[in-house]
Coordinates of C-alpha atoms in Angstrom, one line a residue:
Chain A
M1 CA 72.0 116.2 35.8
T2 CA 74.6 113.3 35.9
W3 CA 76.1 112.0 39.2
T4 CA 79.4 113.9 38.6
E5 CA 77.4 117.1 38.7
Y6 CA 76.1 116.3 42.2
L7 CA 79.7 116.4 43.5
V8 CA 80.1 120.2 43.4
P9 CA 77.1 121.0 45.7
L10 CA 77.8 118.0 47.8
G11 CA 81.4 119.1 48.2
Q12 CA 80.2 122.5 49.4
G13 CA 78.0 120.7 51.9
A14 CA 80.8 118.5 53.0
W15 CA 83.0 121.5 53.7
V16 CA 80.3 122.9 56.0
T17 CA 80.1 119.6 57.7
I18 CA 83.9 119.5 58.2
Q19 CA 83.9 123.0 59.7
L20 CA 81.0 122.2 62.0
T21 CA 82.8 119.0 63.1
F22 CA 86.1 120.8 63.6
W23 CA 84.8 123.7 65.8
S24 CA 82.3 121.6 67.8
T25 CA 85.0 119.0 68.5
I26 CA 87.4 121.7 69.7
F27 CA 84.8 123.5 71.9
G28 CA 83.4 120.1 73.0
A29 CA 86.9 119.1 74.2
L30 CA 87.3 122.3 76.2
L31 CA 83.9 121.7 77.8
S32 CA 84.8 118.1 78.5
F33 CA 87.9 119.1 80.5
A34 CA 86.1 122.0 82.3
A35 CA 83.1 119.8 83.3
G36 CA 85.2 116.6 83.9
I37 CA 87.6 118.4 86.2
G38 CA 84.7 120.4 87.7
K39 CA 82.9 117.2 88.6
L40 CA 86.0 116.2 90.8
S41 CA 86.2 119.7 92.4
R42 CA 86.0 120.0 96.1
N43 CA 84.0 123.2 95.6
P44 CA 80.4 122.1 95.9
L45 CA 79.1 124.8 93.6
I46 CA 81.5 123.9 90.7
K47 CA 80.8 120.3 91.3
A48 CA 77.0 120.8 91.2
L49 CA 77.2 122.9 88.1
S50 CA 79.3 120.3 86.3
I51 CA 77.1 117.4 87.3
G52 CA 74.0 119.4 86.3
Y53 CA 75.4 120.2 82.9
I54 CA 76.6 116.7 82.2
E55 CA 73.3 115.1 83.2
I56 CA 71.0 117.5 81.3
F57 CA 72.9 117.2 78.1
R58 CA 73.4 113.5 78.3
G59 CA 69.8 113.0 79.3
T60 CA 68.1 114.9 76.5
S61 CA 68.0 114.5 72.7
L62 CA 70.5 116.4 70.6
L63 CA 67.8 117.3 68.1
V64 CA 65.6 118.8 70.8
Q65 CA 68.6 120.7 72.2
L66 CA 69.3 122.1 68.7
F67 CA 65.7 123.1 68.2
W68 CA 65.5 124.6 71.7
L69 CA 68.6 126.8 71.1
Y70 CA 67.5 127.9 67.6
F71 CA 63.7 128.2 68.1
A72 CA 62.9 128.4 71.8
L73 CA 65.7 130.5 73.1
P74 CA 65.0 133.6 70.9
L75 CA 61.3 133.5 72.1
L76 CA 62.4 133.2 75.7
G77 CA 64.7 136.2 75.1
Q78 CA 61.9 138.1 73.6
A79 CA 59.7 137.5 76.6
I80 CA 62.4 138.9 78.9
G81 CA 63.5 141.6 76.5
I82 CA 66.9 140.3 75.4
D83 CA 67.9 139.5 71.9
L84 CA 68.9 135.8 72.1
R85 CA 68.6 135.0 68.4
L86 CA 71.5 132.8 67.3
P87 CA 72.7 132.5 63.7
P88 CA 72.2 128.8 62.5
V89 CA 75.9 128.2 62.6
A90 CA 76.3 129.4 66.2
A91 CA 73.2 127.4 67.3
G92 CA 74.6 124.3 65.5
V93 CA 78.1 124.5 66.9
L94 CA 76.8 125.3 70.4
A95 CA 74.4 122.4 70.5
L96 CA 77.0 119.9 69.1
S97 CA 79.7 121.2 71.5
L98 CA 77.5 121.1 74.6
N99 CA 76.3 117.6 73.7
I100 CA 79.8 116.1 72.9
G101 CA 81.2 118.0 75.9
A102 CA 78.8 116.3 78.3
Y103 CA 79.8 112.8 77.1
G104 CA 83.5 113.9 77.0
A105 CA 83.3 115.1 80.6
E106 CA 82.7 111.6 81.8
V107 CA 85.7 110.4 79.8
V108 CA 87.9 113.0 81.4
R109 CA 86.6 112.3 84.9
G110 CA 87.1 108.6 84.5
A111 CA 90.6 108.9 83.1
I112 CA 91.7 111.3 85.9
Q113 CA 90.3 108.9 88.5
S114 CA 92.1 106.0 86.9
V115 CA 95.5 107.7 87.7
S116 CA 97.0 105.7 90.5
H117 CA 96.6 107.0 94.1
D118 CA 100.4 106.5 94.5
Q119 CA 101.0 109.2 92.0
Y120 CA 99.1 111.7 94.1
E121 CA 101.0 110.6 97.2
A122 CA 104.3 111.2 95.4
A123 CA 103.0 114.7 94.3
T124 CA 102.1 115.4 98.0
A125 CA 105.5 114.2 99.2
L126 CA 107.1 116.6 96.7
N127 CA 104.9 119.4 98.0
F128 CA 103.0 120.0 94.8
S129 CA 99.8 122.0 95.3
D130 CA 96.5 120.3 94.3
R131 CA 96.5 122.3 91.0
Q132 CA 100.1 121.4 90.2
A133 CA 99.4 117.7 91.0
L134 CA 96.4 117.8 88.6
W135 CA 98.2 119.6 85.7
R136 CA 101.7 118.2 86.0
V137 CA 101.1 114.7 87.3
A138 CA 97.6 113.5 86.8
L139 CA 96.5 115.0 83.5
P140 CA 99.6 114.1 81.4
Q141 CA 99.0 110.5 82.5
A142 CA 95.2 110.7 82.0
I143 CA 95.1 112.2 78.6
P144 CA 96.5 109.2 76.7
E145 CA 93.9 107.1 78.5
M146 CA 91.1 109.5 77.1
M147 CA 92.2 109.4 73.5
P148 CA 90.5 106.2 72.3
S149 CA 87.1 107.4 73.7
F150 CA 87.7 110.9 72.4
G151 CA 88.3 109.3 68.9
N152 CA 84.9 107.6 69.2
L153 CA 83.2 110.8 70.3
A154 CA 84.8 112.8 67.4
V155 CA 83.4 110.4 64.9
Q156 CA 80.0 110.4 66.7
N157 CA 80.1 114.2 66.5
L158 CA 80.8 114.1 62.7
K159 CA 77.8 112.0 62.1
D160 CA 75.6 114.1 64.5
T161 CA 76.3 117.2 62.4
A162 CA 73.7 115.9 59.9
L163 CA 71.0 117.1 62.3
V164 CA 71.9 120.7 61.8
S165 CA 70.4 120.5 58.3
L166 CA 67.1 120.7 60.2
I167 CA 67.8 124.4 61.2
S168 CA 68.6 125.3 57.6
L169 CA 72.4 124.9 57.8
Q170 CA 73.7 123.9 54.4
D171 CA 75.8 120.9 55.4
L172 CA 76.2 117.7 53.5
A173 CA 72.9 116.2 54.6
F174 CA 71.1 119.5 53.7
K175 CA 72.6 119.6 50.2
A176 CA 71.8 115.9 49.7
E177 CA 68.2 116.5 50.5
Q178 CA 68.1 119.6 48.3
I179 CA 69.4 117.8 45.2
R180 CA 67.2 114.8 45.9
N181 CA 64.1 117.1 45.9
F182 CA 65.3 118.4 42.6
T183 CA 66.3 115.2 40.8
Q184 CA 64.5 112.4 42.7
D185 CA 67.7 110.4 42.3
S186 CA 67.7 109.1 45.8
T187 CA 69.9 106.0 45.3
T188 CA 72.8 107.7 43.7
I189 CA 72.8 110.8 46.0
F190 CA 72.5 108.9 49.2
T191 CA 75.2 106.4 48.1
I192 CA 77.6 109.3 47.4
V193 CA 76.7 110.9 50.7
L194 CA 77.2 107.7 52.6
A195 CA 80.7 107.3 51.0
M196 CA 81.5 110.9 51.8
Y197 CA 80.6 110.6 55.5
F198 CA 82.6 107.4 55.6
G199 CA 85.6 109.0 54.0
M200 CA 85.5 111.9 56.4
A201 CA 85.2 109.5 59.4
L202 CA 88.2 107.5 58.2
V203 CA 90.3 110.7 58.0
L204 CA 89.1 111.8 61.4
T205 CA 89.9 108.4 62.9
A206 CA 93.4 108.6 61.4
M207 CA 93.9 112.1 62.8
M208 CA 92.8 111.0 66.3
K209 CA 95.2 108.0 66.1
V210 CA 98.1 110.4 65.3
L211 CA 97.1 112.6 68.2
E212 CA 96.8 109.6 70.5
R213 CA 100.3 108.4 69.6
S214 CA 101.8 111.9 70.1
V215 CA 100.4 112.4 73.6
G216 CA 101.4 108.9 74.7
R217 CA 104.9 108.9 73.4
W218 CA 106.4 108.3 76.8
R219 CA 104.5 105.0 77.1
T220 CA 106.2 103.5 74.1
A221 CA 109.7 104.7 74.6
R222 CA 112.2 101.9 74.1
S223 CA 115.5 101.3 75.8
Chain B
M1 CA 120.1 118.2 125.4
T2 CA 119.1 118.8 121.8
E3 CA 115.5 119.3 121.0
P4 CA 114.0 116.4 119.0
I5 CA 113.3 117.1 115.4
I6 CA 110.4 114.6 115.3
K7 CA 108.1 114.0 118.3
F8 CA 105.0 111.9 118.5
D9 CA 103.1 112.9 121.7
N10 CA 100.4 110.4 122.6
V11 CA 99.4 109.9 119.0
V12 CA 96.4 107.7 118.1
K13 CA 95.7 106.6 114.5
R14 CA 92.7 104.6 113.6
F15 CA 91.5 103.1 110.3
G16 CA 87.8 102.7 111.1
S17 CA 87.6 100.5 114.2
L18 CA 91.2 99.3 113.8
T19 CA 93.7 101.1 116.0
V20 CA 97.0 101.4 114.1
L21 CA 98.9 103.6 116.5
D22 CA 97.9 103.3 120.1
H23 CA 98.9 106.3 122.2
L24 CA 102.4 106.4 120.6
D25 CA 105.2 108.4 122.1
F26 CA 108.3 108.6 119.9
E27 CA 111.2 111.0 119.4
V28 CA 114.0 111.4 116.8
N29 CA 116.9 113.7 117.2
P30 CA 118.4 115.8 114.5
G31 CA 120.9 113.8 112.4
E32 CA 119.8 110.5 113.8
M33 CA 119.3 107.4 111.7
V34 CA 116.4 105.4 113.2
T35 CA 115.2 102.1 111.8
I36 CA 111.7 100.9 112.5
I37 CA 111.2 97.1 112.4
G38 CA 108.2 95.0 113.4
P39 CA 105.6 92.6 112.1
S40 CA 103.2 93.8 109.3
G41 CA 100.3 95.7 110.6
S42 CA 102.3 97.0 113.6
G43 CA 102.0 100.6 112.4
K44 CA 105.5 101.2 111.2
S45 CA 104.7 102.5 107.8
T46 CA 101.9 104.6 109.2
V47 CA 104.4 106.6 111.3
L48 CA 106.1 107.6 108.1
R49 CA 102.9 108.3 106.3
I50 CA 101.6 110.5 109.1
L51 CA 104.9 112.5 109.0
M52 CA 104.6 112.9 105.2
T53 CA 101.0 114.2 105.8
L54 CA 99.5 111.3 103.8
E55 CA 97.5 110.1 106.8
P56 CA 95.9 112.3 109.4
I57 CA 95.9 111.4 113.1
Q58 CA 92.9 111.2 115.4
E59 CA 94.5 112.1 118.8
G60 CA 97.7 113.5 120.1
V61 CA 100.2 115.9 118.5
V62 CA 103.0 115.3 116.1
Y63 CA 105.8 117.9 116.2
V64 CA 108.3 118.4 113.4
G65 CA 111.1 120.9 114.1
G66 CA 109.3 121.9 117.3
E67 CA 106.1 122.9 115.4
P68 CA 102.9 120.9 115.4
L69 CA 102.5 119.1 112.1
W70 CA 98.8 118.4 111.9
H71 CA 97.7 121.4 114.0
E72 CA 98.1 125.1 114.1
K73 CA 98.2 127.2 117.2
K74 CA 95.3 129.6 117.5
G75 CA 95.8 131.5 120.7
D76 CA 96.4 128.7 123.2
D77 CA 94.4 126.2 121.3
F78 CA 95.5 123.7 118.6
V79 CA 93.2 123.7 115.6
P80 CA 93.5 121.3 112.6
A81 CA 96.2 122.4 110.2
S82 CA 95.3 124.3 107.0
E83 CA 96.6 123.3 103.6
K84 CA 99.0 126.3 103.8
H85 CA 100.4 125.1 107.1
L86 CA 100.8 121.6 105.8
R87 CA 102.6 122.8 102.7
K88 CA 105.1 124.8 104.8
M89 CA 105.7 121.8 107.1
R90 CA 106.2 119.4 104.1
E91 CA 109.3 121.5 103.0
Q92 CA 111.2 119.7 105.7
L93 CA 110.3 116.2 104.7
G94 CA 111.1 113.9 101.8
M95 CA 109.8 110.4 101.2
V96 CA 111.0 107.3 99.3
F97 CA 108.2 104.8 98.5
Q98 CA 108.1 101.0 98.4
Q99 CA 106.8 101.1 94.8
F100 CA 109.0 104.0 93.8
N101 CA 106.1 106.1 92.6
L102 CA 108.1 107.8 89.9
F103 CA 106.3 109.9 87.4
P104 CA 106.0 107.6 84.4
H105 CA 105.4 110.4 81.8
M106 CA 108.7 112.2 82.7
T107 CA 112.2 111.3 82.0
V108 CA 114.6 110.6 84.9
L109 CA 116.0 114.1 84.6
R110 CA 112.5 115.7 84.6
N111 CA 111.4 113.6 87.6
L112 CA 114.3 115.3 89.5
T113 CA 113.8 118.8 88.2
E114 CA 110.0 119.2 88.1
A115 CA 109.3 119.7 91.8
P116 CA 112.4 122.0 92.5
R117 CA 111.3 124.1 89.5
Q118 CA 107.5 124.2 90.2
V119 CA 107.4 124.1 94.0
L120 CA 110.7 125.7 95.0
G121 CA 110.8 128.1 92.0
L122 CA 114.4 127.2 91.0
S123 CA 115.6 128.3 87.6
K124 CA 116.0 125.7 84.9
K125 CA 119.8 125.9 85.1
D126 CA 119.9 125.6 88.9
A127 CA 117.4 122.7 88.9
L128 CA 119.4 120.9 86.2
E129 CA 122.6 121.4 88.1
R130 CA 121.1 120.0 91.3
A131 CA 119.6 117.0 89.4
E132 CA 122.9 116.2 87.7
E133 CA 124.7 116.3 91.0
L134 CA 122.2 113.9 92.5
L135 CA 122.2 111.6 89.5
E136 CA 126.0 111.3 89.9
M137 CA 125.6 110.5 93.6
V138 CA 123.2 107.6 92.9
G139 CA 125.3 106.5 89.9
L140 CA 122.7 107.1 87.1
T141 CA 124.2 110.0 85.1
D142 CA 123.9 107.9 81.9
Q143 CA 120.2 107.2 82.4
A144 CA 119.0 110.8 82.6
K145 CA 117.1 110.8 79.3
K146 CA 115.3 107.5 79.9
Y147 CA 111.8 107.0 81.2
P148 CA 111.2 105.1 84.5
H149 CA 109.8 102.0 82.8
Q150 CA 113.1 101.6 80.9
L151 CA 115.0 101.2 84.2
S152 CA 115.4 98.3 86.5
G153 CA 113.7 98.4 89.9
G154 CA 116.9 99.2 91.7
Q155 CA 117.7 102.0 89.3
Q156 CA 114.1 103.4 89.7
Q157 CA 114.4 103.4 93.4
R158 CA 117.7 105.3 93.2
V159 CA 115.9 107.9 91.1
G160 CA 113.3 107.9 93.8
I161 CA 115.9 108.7 96.4
A162 CA 117.5 111.4 94.2
R163 CA 114.1 112.9 93.5
A164 CA 113.3 113.3 97.2
L165 CA 116.7 114.7 97.9
A166 CA 116.4 117.3 95.1
M167 CA 113.9 119.2 97.4
R168 CA 116.7 119.4 100.1
P169 CA 114.6 118.0 103.0
K170 CA 116.0 117.9 106.6
I171 CA 114.2 114.6 107.2
M172 CA 114.2 111.6 104.8
L173 CA 111.5 108.9 105.2
F174 CA 112.2 105.5 103.6
D175 CA 109.1 103.3 103.5
E176 CA 110.4 99.7 102.8
P177 CA 112.6 101.0 100.0
T178 CA 113.8 97.6 99.0
S179 CA 110.8 95.4 99.6
A180 CA 109.6 95.5 95.9
L181 CA 113.0 94.7 94.5
D182 CA 114.5 91.5 93.2
P183 CA 117.1 90.3 95.7
E184 CA 120.1 91.1 93.5
L185 CA 119.0 94.7 93.2
V186 CA 118.7 95.4 96.9
G187 CA 122.4 96.1 97.4
E188 CA 122.7 99.0 95.1
V189 CA 119.8 100.8 96.9
L190 CA 121.1 100.1 100.3
K191 CA 124.5 101.4 99.3
V192 CA 123.0 104.8 98.5
I193 CA 121.1 104.9 101.8
R194 CA 124.2 103.9 103.6
S195 CA 126.2 106.8 102.1
L196 CA 123.5 109.2 103.2
A197 CA 123.6 107.8 106.7
D198 CA 127.3 108.1 106.8
Q199 CA 127.1 111.8 106.1
H200 CA 125.0 112.4 109.3
E201 CA 123.5 115.6 107.8
L202 CA 120.0 114.2 107.3
T203 CA 117.6 112.9 109.9
M204 CA 116.6 109.5 108.5
L205 CA 113.7 107.2 109.4
L206 CA 113.8 103.8 107.7
V207 CA 111.1 101.1 107.7
T208 CA 112.7 97.9 106.5
H209 CA 112.9 94.1 106.7
E210 CA 116.6 94.2 106.0
M211 CA 117.8 93.3 109.5
H212 CA 121.5 93.1 108.7
F213 CA 121.4 96.5 107.1
A214 CA 119.5 98.0 110.0
R215 CA 122.1 96.6 112.4
Q216 CA 125.0 98.1 110.4
V217 CA 123.7 101.6 109.7
S218 CA 121.2 102.6 112.4
D219 CA 121.9 104.8 115.4
R220 CA 118.8 103.3 117.0
V221 CA 116.4 100.5 116.2
C222 CA 112.7 100.6 117.3
F223 CA 110.7 97.4 117.4
F224 CA 107.0 98.2 116.8
D225 CA 104.3 95.9 117.8
K226 CA 100.5 96.6 118.0
G227 CA 100.8 100.3 117.4
R228 CA 103.4 100.9 120.1
I229 CA 107.2 100.8 120.5
E230 CA 107.7 97.5 122.3
E231 CA 111.4 98.0 122.6
Q232 CA 114.1 100.3 121.3
G233 CA 117.8 100.8 121.6
P234 CA 121.2 100.8 119.9
P235 CA 121.2 98.1 117.2
E236 CA 123.9 95.9 118.8
E237 CA 121.9 95.8 122.0
L238 CA 118.5 95.2 120.4
F239 CA 119.7 92.5 118.1
T240 CA 122.0 90.6 120.4
N241 CA 120.3 91.1 123.7
P242 CA 116.6 91.9 123.3
K243 CA 114.8 92.3 126.6
K244 CA 111.2 91.7 125.7
P245 CA 109.9 88.2 124.8
R246 CA 107.9 89.7 121.8
T247 CA 111.1 91.2 120.4
R248 CA 113.0 87.9 120.8
E249 CA 110.2 86.0 119.1
F250 CA 110.1 88.5 116.2
L251 CA 113.9 88.6 115.7
K252 CA 114.1 84.8 115.8
Q253 CA 111.4 84.5 113.1
V254 CA 113.0 87.0 110.7
L255 CA 116.7 86.2 111.3
D256 CA 116.3 82.4 111.5
P257 CA 113.1 81.5 109.7
D258 CA 114.0 77.8 109.2
A259 CA 114.7 77.0 112.8

């Protein structure tokens, strides 16, 4: 097997990695907003749930979360008589989303809190409700502030997907290990894999930059 | 006798141990233009911020249009106002801020149409019509598509005035509207405020350090000191013949600082 022949299976693995990254970043972003806004809620229950979620998922290992969802949850379900078995893809996307969402929530919370108090006063003076003030005044100003951190988290998430190979998902890392077992050609394989992750990270970073620019267009308008 | 549109009845406002308004009684009649002057820390901006519901009070009652602002009647008792009550009361008030507080992510036009559309439920067409009328009034028709940071301070403050007026309030509160402006930009903002005062349709409350302007446009000037009204009266009287020594001292300092 020559190194060019590695590219087909590795390419298949990379495609799985891309899909995992895509979905877990999308769901992670949704969770970030839900928990980040929830942490600022005046409702004590919503606030407590958000803080609980954020602290648990930031305070435990992603690998353990992944194993827990894939191996422990079904047994727990069995004990109480519910089928909680998750397909590997679902467990993988869920663990990655929950993890990235917990970190993202702190980014969302911080960015919302960095919006000037004057802006909320203007919103009150114009008789906006709290919800309108959040969605129409605070968030549009906070989102451009979040983008650099979200860019970092997305790249972090891409690299974290390698862990899902441990629950038998055939991502890039899994394929690499598979070919390596077969050929023992560690140097070539891992060099290619390194380059592939790096290439994907570059593309992801560029995409986040485009997104950052488009949500912050008003900041750079020229006269 | 007309019923006052604004009435402070024995109002106390504290920030921690600091008393900002000390059992204040204060009334404004409909259509009246009242200017509040006084040293910093005398509580003049606080009066406006209480009316705009940005600061709660600790004692007393504030009435707007005959109804308690920070309270609701429950039987014969006054209970603290709900958010619903506050939102209803706020419909009557508009505020212009020292730092303009425009929404930086919206164009000038959108700054003027957003609240009428979202809060008052105006159609897009009606909100645009209203905004264009107001932009013409403040002389900024050609700036409608720009963002606030692309405008001068004076232009931003004129947008601020138009934005508040777009909600059609009965009472306009101006909180040091020219204090953050370069001296050469003050005139264009005062001109807009003067044209509003000349129409006598709005009740206006202005906190300012522009003494000459206050003298020209006000129906009444109130001198605040230590959380109370030390002296008030028609501008000619207060500026030329102040009765209280504290008023004389303050006016001497601000009108003739070199002497």
